Short mmCIF file of C-alpha atoms in Angstrom, two decimals:
data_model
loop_
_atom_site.label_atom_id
_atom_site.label_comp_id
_atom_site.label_asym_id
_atom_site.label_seq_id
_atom_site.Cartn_x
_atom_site.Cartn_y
_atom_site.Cartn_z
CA UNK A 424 101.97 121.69 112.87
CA UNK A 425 103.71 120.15 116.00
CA UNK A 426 107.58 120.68 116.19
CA UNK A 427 109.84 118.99 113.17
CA UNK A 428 111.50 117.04 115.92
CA UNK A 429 108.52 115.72 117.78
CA UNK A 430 106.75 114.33 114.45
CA UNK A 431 110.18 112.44 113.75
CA UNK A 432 110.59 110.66 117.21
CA UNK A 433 106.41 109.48 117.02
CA UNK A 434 107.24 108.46 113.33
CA UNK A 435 109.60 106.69 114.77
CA UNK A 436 108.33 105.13 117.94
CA UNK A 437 105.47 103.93 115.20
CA UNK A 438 107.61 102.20 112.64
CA UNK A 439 110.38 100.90 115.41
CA UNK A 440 106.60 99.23 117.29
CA UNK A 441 105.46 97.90 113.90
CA UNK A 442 108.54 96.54 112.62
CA UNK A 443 109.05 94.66 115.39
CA UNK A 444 105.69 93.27 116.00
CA UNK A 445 105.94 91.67 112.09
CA UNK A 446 109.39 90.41 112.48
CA UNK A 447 109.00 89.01 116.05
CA UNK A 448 107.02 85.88 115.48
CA UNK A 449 109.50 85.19 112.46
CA UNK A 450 112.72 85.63 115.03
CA UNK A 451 110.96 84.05 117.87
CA UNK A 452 108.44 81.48 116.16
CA UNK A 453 108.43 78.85 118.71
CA UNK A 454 107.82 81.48 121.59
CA UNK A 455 105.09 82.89 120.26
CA UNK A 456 103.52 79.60 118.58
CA UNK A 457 103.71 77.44 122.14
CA UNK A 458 102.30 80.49 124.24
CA UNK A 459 98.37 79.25 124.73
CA UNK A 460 98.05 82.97 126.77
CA UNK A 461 99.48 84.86 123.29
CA UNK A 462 97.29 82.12 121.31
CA UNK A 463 93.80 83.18 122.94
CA UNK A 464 95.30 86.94 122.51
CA UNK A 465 95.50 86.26 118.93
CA UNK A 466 92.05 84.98 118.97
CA UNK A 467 90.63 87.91 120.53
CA UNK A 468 92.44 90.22 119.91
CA UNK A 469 91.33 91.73 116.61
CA UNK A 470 87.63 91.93 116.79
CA UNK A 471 88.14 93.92 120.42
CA UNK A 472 90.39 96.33 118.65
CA UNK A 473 88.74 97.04 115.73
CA UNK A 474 86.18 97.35 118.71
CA UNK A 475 87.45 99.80 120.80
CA UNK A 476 88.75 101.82 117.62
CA UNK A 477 84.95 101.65 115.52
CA UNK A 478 83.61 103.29 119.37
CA UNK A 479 87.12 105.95 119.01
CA UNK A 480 85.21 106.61 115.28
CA UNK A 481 81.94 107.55 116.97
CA UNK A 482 83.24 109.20 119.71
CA UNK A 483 85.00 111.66 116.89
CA UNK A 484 81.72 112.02 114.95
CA UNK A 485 80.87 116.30 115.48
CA UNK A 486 77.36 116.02 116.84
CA UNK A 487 77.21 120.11 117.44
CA UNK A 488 77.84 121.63 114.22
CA UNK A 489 75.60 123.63 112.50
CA UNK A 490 73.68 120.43 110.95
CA UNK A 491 73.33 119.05 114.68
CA UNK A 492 75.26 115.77 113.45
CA UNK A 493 72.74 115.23 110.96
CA UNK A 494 75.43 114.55 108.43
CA UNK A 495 77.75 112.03 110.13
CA UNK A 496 74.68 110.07 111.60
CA UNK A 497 72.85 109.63 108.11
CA UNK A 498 76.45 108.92 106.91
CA UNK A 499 76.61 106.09 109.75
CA UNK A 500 73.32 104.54 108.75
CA UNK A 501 74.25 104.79 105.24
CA UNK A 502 77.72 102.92 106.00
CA UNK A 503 76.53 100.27 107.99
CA UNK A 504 73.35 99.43 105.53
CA UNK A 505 75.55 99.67 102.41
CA UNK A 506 78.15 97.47 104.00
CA UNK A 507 75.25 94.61 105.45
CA UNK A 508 74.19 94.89 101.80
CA UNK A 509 76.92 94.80 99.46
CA UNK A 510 79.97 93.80 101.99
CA UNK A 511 82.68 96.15 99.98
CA UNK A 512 84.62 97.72 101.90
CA UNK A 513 85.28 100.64 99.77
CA UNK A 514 81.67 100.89 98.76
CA UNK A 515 80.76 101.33 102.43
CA UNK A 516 83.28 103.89 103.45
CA UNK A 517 82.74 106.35 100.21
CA UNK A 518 79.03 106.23 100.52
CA UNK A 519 78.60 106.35 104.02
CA UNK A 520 81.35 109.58 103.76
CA UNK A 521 79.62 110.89 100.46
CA UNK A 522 76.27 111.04 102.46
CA UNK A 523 77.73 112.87 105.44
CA UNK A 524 79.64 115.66 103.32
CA UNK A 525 76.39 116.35 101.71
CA UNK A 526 74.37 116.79 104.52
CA UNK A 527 77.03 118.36 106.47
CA UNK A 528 78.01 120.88 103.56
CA UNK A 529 73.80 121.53 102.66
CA UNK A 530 73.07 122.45 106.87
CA UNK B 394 109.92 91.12 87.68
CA UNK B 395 107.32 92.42 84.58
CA UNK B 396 106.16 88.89 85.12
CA UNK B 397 105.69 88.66 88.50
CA UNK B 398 104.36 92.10 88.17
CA UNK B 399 101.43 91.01 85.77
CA UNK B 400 100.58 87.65 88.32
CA UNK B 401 100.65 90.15 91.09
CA UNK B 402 97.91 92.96 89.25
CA UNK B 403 95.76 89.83 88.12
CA UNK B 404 95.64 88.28 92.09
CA UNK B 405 95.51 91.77 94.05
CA UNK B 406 95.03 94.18 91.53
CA UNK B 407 91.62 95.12 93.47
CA UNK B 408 93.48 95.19 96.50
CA UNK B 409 95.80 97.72 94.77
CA UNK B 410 92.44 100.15 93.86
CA UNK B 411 91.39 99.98 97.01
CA UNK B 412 93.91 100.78 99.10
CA UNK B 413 94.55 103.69 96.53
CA UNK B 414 91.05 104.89 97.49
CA UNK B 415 91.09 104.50 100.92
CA UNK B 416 94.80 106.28 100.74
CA UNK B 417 92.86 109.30 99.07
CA UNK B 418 90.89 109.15 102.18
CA UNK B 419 93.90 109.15 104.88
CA UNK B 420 95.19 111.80 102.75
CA UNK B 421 92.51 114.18 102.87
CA UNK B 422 92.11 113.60 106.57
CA UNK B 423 95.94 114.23 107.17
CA UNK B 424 95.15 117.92 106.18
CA UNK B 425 91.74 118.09 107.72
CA UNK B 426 94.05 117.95 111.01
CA UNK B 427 96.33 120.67 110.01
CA UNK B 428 99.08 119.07 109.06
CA UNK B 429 101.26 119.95 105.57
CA UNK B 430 100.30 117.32 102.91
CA UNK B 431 103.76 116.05 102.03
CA UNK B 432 103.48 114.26 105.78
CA UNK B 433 100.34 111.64 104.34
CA UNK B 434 102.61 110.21 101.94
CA UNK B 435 105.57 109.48 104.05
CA UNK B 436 103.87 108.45 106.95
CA UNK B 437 101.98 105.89 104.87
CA UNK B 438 105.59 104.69 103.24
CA UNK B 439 107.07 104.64 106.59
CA UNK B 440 104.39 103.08 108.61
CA UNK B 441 102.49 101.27 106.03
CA UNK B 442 99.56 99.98 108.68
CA UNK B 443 96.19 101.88 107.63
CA UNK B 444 94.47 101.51 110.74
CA UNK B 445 96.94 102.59 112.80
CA UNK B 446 98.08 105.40 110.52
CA UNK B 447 94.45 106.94 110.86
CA UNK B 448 95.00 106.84 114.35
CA UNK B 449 98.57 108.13 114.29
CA UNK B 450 97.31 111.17 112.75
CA UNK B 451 95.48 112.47 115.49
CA UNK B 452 97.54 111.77 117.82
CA UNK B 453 100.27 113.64 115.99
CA UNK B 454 97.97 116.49 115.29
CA UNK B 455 97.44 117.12 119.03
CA UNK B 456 101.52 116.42 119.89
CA UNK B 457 100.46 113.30 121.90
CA UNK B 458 103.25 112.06 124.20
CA UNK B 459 105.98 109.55 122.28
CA UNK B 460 105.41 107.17 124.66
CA UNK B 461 101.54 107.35 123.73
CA UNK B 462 102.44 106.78 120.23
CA UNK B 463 104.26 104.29 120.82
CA UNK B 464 101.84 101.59 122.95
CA UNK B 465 98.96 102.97 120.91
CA UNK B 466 99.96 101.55 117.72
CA UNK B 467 101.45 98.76 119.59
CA UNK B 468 98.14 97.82 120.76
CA UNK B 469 95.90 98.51 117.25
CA UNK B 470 98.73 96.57 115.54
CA UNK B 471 99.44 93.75 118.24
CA UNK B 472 97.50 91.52 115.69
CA UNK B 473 100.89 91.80 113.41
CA UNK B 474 102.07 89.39 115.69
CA UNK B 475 100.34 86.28 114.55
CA UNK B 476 100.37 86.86 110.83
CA UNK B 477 104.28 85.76 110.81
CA UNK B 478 103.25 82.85 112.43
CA UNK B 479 101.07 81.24 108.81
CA UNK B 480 103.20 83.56 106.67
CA UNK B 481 105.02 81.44 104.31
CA UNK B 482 107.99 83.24 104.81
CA UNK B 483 110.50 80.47 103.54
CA UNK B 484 109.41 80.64 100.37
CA UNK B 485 110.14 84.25 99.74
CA UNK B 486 114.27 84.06 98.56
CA UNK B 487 117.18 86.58 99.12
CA UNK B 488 117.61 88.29 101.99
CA UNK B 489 116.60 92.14 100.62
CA UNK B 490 113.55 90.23 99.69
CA UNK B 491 112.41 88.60 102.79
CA UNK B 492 113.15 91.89 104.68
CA UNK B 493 111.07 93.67 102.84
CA UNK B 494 108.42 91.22 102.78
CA UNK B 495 108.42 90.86 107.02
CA UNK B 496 108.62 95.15 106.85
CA UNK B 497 105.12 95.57 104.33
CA UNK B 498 103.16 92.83 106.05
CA UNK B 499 100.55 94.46 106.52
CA UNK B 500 96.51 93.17 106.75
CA UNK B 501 96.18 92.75 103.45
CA UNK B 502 99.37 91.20 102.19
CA UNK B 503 99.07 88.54 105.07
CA UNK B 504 95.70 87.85 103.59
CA UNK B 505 96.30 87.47 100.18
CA UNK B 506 99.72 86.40 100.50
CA UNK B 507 98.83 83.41 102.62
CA UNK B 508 95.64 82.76 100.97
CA UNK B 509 97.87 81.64 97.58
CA UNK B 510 99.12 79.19 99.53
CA UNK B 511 103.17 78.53 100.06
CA UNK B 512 103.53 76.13 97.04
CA UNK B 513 102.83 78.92 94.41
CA UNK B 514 104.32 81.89 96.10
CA UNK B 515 108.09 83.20 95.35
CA UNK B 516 110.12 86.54 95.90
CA UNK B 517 109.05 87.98 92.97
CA UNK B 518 105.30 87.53 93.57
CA UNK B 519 105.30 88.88 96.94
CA UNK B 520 107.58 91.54 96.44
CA UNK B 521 105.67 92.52 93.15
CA UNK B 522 102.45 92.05 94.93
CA UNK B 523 103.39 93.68 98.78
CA UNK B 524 105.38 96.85 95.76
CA UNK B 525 102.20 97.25 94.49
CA UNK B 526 100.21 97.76 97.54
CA UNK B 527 102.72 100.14 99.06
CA UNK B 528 102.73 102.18 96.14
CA UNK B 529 98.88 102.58 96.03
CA UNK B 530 98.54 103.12 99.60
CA UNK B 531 101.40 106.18 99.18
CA UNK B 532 100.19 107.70 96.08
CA UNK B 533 96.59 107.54 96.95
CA UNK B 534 97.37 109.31 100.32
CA UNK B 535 100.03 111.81 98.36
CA UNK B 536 96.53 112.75 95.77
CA UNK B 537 94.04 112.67 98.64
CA UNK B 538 96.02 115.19 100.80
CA UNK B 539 96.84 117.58 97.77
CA UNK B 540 93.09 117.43 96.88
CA UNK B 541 92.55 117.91 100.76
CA UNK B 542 95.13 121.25 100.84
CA UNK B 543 93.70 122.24 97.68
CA UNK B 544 90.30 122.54 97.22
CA UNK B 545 88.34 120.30 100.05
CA UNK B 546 90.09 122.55 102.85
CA UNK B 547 86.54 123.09 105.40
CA UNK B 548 84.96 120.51 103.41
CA UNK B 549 82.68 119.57 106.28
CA UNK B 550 82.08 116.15 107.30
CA UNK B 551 85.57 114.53 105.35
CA UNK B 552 87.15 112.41 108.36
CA UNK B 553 83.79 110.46 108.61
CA UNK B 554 85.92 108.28 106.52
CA UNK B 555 87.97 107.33 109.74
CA UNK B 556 84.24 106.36 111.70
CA UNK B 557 83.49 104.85 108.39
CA UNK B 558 86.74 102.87 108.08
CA UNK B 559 86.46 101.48 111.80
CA UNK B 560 82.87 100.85 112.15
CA UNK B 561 83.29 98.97 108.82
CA UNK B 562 86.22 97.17 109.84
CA UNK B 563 84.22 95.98 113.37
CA UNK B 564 81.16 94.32 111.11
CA UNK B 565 83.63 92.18 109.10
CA UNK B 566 85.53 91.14 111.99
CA UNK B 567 82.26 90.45 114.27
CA UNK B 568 81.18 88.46 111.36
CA UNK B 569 84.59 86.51 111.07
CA UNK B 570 84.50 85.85 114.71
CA UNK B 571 80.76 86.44 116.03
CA UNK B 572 82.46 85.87 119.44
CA UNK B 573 79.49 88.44 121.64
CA UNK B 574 81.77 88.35 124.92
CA UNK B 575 84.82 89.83 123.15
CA UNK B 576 82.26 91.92 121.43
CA UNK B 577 80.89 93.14 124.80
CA UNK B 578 84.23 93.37 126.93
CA UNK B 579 85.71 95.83 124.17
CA UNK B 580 82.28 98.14 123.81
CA UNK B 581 82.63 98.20 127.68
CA UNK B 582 86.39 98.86 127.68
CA UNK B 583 85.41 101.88 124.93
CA UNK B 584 82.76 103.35 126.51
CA UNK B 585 83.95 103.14 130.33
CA UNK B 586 87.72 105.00 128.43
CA UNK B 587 85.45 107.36 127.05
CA UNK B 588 83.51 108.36 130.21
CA UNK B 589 86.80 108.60 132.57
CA UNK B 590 89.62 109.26 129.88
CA UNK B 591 88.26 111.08 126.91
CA UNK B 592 91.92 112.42 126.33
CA UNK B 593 93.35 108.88 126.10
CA UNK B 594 90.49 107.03 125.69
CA UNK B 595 91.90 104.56 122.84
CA UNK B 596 95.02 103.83 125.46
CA UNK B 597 92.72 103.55 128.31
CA UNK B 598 90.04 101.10 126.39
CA UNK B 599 93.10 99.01 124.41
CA UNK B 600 95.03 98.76 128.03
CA UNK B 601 91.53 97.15 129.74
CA UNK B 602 90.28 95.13 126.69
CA UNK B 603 93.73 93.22 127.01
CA UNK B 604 93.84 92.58 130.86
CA UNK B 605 90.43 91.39 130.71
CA UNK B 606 91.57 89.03 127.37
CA UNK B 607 94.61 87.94 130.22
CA UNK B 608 91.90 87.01 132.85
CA UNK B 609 89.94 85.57 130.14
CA UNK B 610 92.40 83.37 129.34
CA UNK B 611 92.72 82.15 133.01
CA UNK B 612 89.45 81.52 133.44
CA UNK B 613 88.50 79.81 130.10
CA UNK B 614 87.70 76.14 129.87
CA UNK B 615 90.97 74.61 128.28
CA UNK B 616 88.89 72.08 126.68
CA UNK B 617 87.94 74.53 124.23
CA UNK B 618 91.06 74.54 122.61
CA UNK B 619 91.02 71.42 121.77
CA UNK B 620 87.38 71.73 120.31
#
């Protein structure tokens, strides 16, 4: 585990970043409302993020161990079909994860 | 408070189970990255933003500059930004209240918060409600990272759930906004991070994807707007 000290300043730095970002619009309403820039932002924004951060997920997925990524790519088919499917959430995330520790524990 | 605690379980007590679950699953992967388990359920108290928690956690893991921290979760939870903007804030009474309310905003409590509509929402209900989600989210990642330190240890194959979690996320959001251009910028941004910044690639990809949303914006007809 990383240094006491360093895991209490990135707690921190996270909480100070989201606090602010949920009170922000409720201290400065009229900034944030009139900008058409922050407006488009807001329209964009989240499907790019969730984006960039489903890519991150893949990018993470261990493609070398001793299945040869069997496991988390069955897991990712199994995710993505469940969730086309049945569009739960929950249902997509524990199957798709269910899959991949079973194929990934059986190699 | 019993009251509003009984509207609350009957409008988000599915919310509540699975944001339990899903805590079990930021637990687990919280100890997959070597960390003690007591950290899964204080970060998620703290924090209280599951997408950028998952992230968080590996950034921690590897001592990633403050800094890093810092504009990373700025940038996965710059969508915060607009939810105080619908948010019927005003009709959540007392000022303890309304702080808390503003500090455990998070994606889900925007949605079914603001979904009720203003007229029927008070304190009670969306402090009983926002309560209740906070307290699943910590005590399913307080169970999942026990579990994880005590008996799914080399598990292989556990933080799929954070591929799962995002790829899932990206389908429901393409499908809410089936906008291919943002679609296409951010897989660019993600993959170009990847090839020249693996280290930082989330920084890297989060940085681009929003200076190409700024040109964007320059460049888009303004008639659209208005459409």
């Amino acid at each position: 585990m990383p240094e006491p000290g360093y895991v209490v300043g990135a707690l921190a730095a996270a909480v100070a970043v989201t606090v602010a970002l949920r009170a922000l619009p409720f201290v400065a309403r009229a900034a944030v409302k009139d900008s058409p820039l922050l407006a488009d932002l807001g329209r964009w924004m989240p499907l790019g993020a969730v984006t960039v951060l489903a890519v991150y997920g893949l990018t993470r997925l261990d493609l070398h161990g001793a299945d040869r990524g069997a496991g988390p790519l069955l897991g990712l088919v199994v995710t993505v079909v469940v969730h086309l499917w049945r569009r739960s959430l929950l249902l997509s995330i524990v199957a798709g994860t269910v899959v991949c520790v079973a194929v990934s524990s059986l190699a | 408070m019993t009251q509003h605690l009984r509207t609350a379980a009957r409008d988000a007590g599915g919310v509540w189970a699975g944001l339990f679950a899903l805590g079990i699953g930021f637990g687990v992967l919280v100890t997959e990255h070597g960390l003690p388990w007591w950290l899964a359920p204080i970060i998620s108290g703290v924090v209280f933003a599951g997408s950028a928690e998952f992230v968080l956690v590996g950034l921690v893991a590897v001592a990633a500059p403050v800094a890093t921290v810092a504009l990373t979760t700025f940038l996965v939870n710059s969508r915060h930004l607009f939810y105080g903007l619908s948010f019927p804030l005003h009709r959540v009474e007392g000022r303890a209240a309304k702080a808390y309310s503003v500090f455990a905003l998070c994606d889900e409590a925007f949605a079914i918060l603001t979904a009720r509509g203003a007229r029927e929402l008070n304190a009670g209900r969306a402090v009983a409600t926002q309560l209740g989600m906070h307290l699943s989210w910590v005590s399913g990642a307080a169970v999942g990272a026990l579990a994880g330190s005590a008996f799914l240890h080399g598990l292989q194959g556990v933080d799929f759930v954070l591929t799962a979690l995002f790829v899932v996320l990206a389908l429901d959001a393409y499908r809410d906004c089936p906008d291919r251009l943002a679609l296409g910028t951010a897989l660019g941004a993600a993959v170009l991070a990847w090839a020249i910044a693996p280290g930082s690639m989330l920084l890297v990809a989060l940085s681009g994807y929003t200076a190409v949303l700024v040109v964007r914006h320059w460049y888009a007809p303004r008639s659209v707007e208005h459409a």
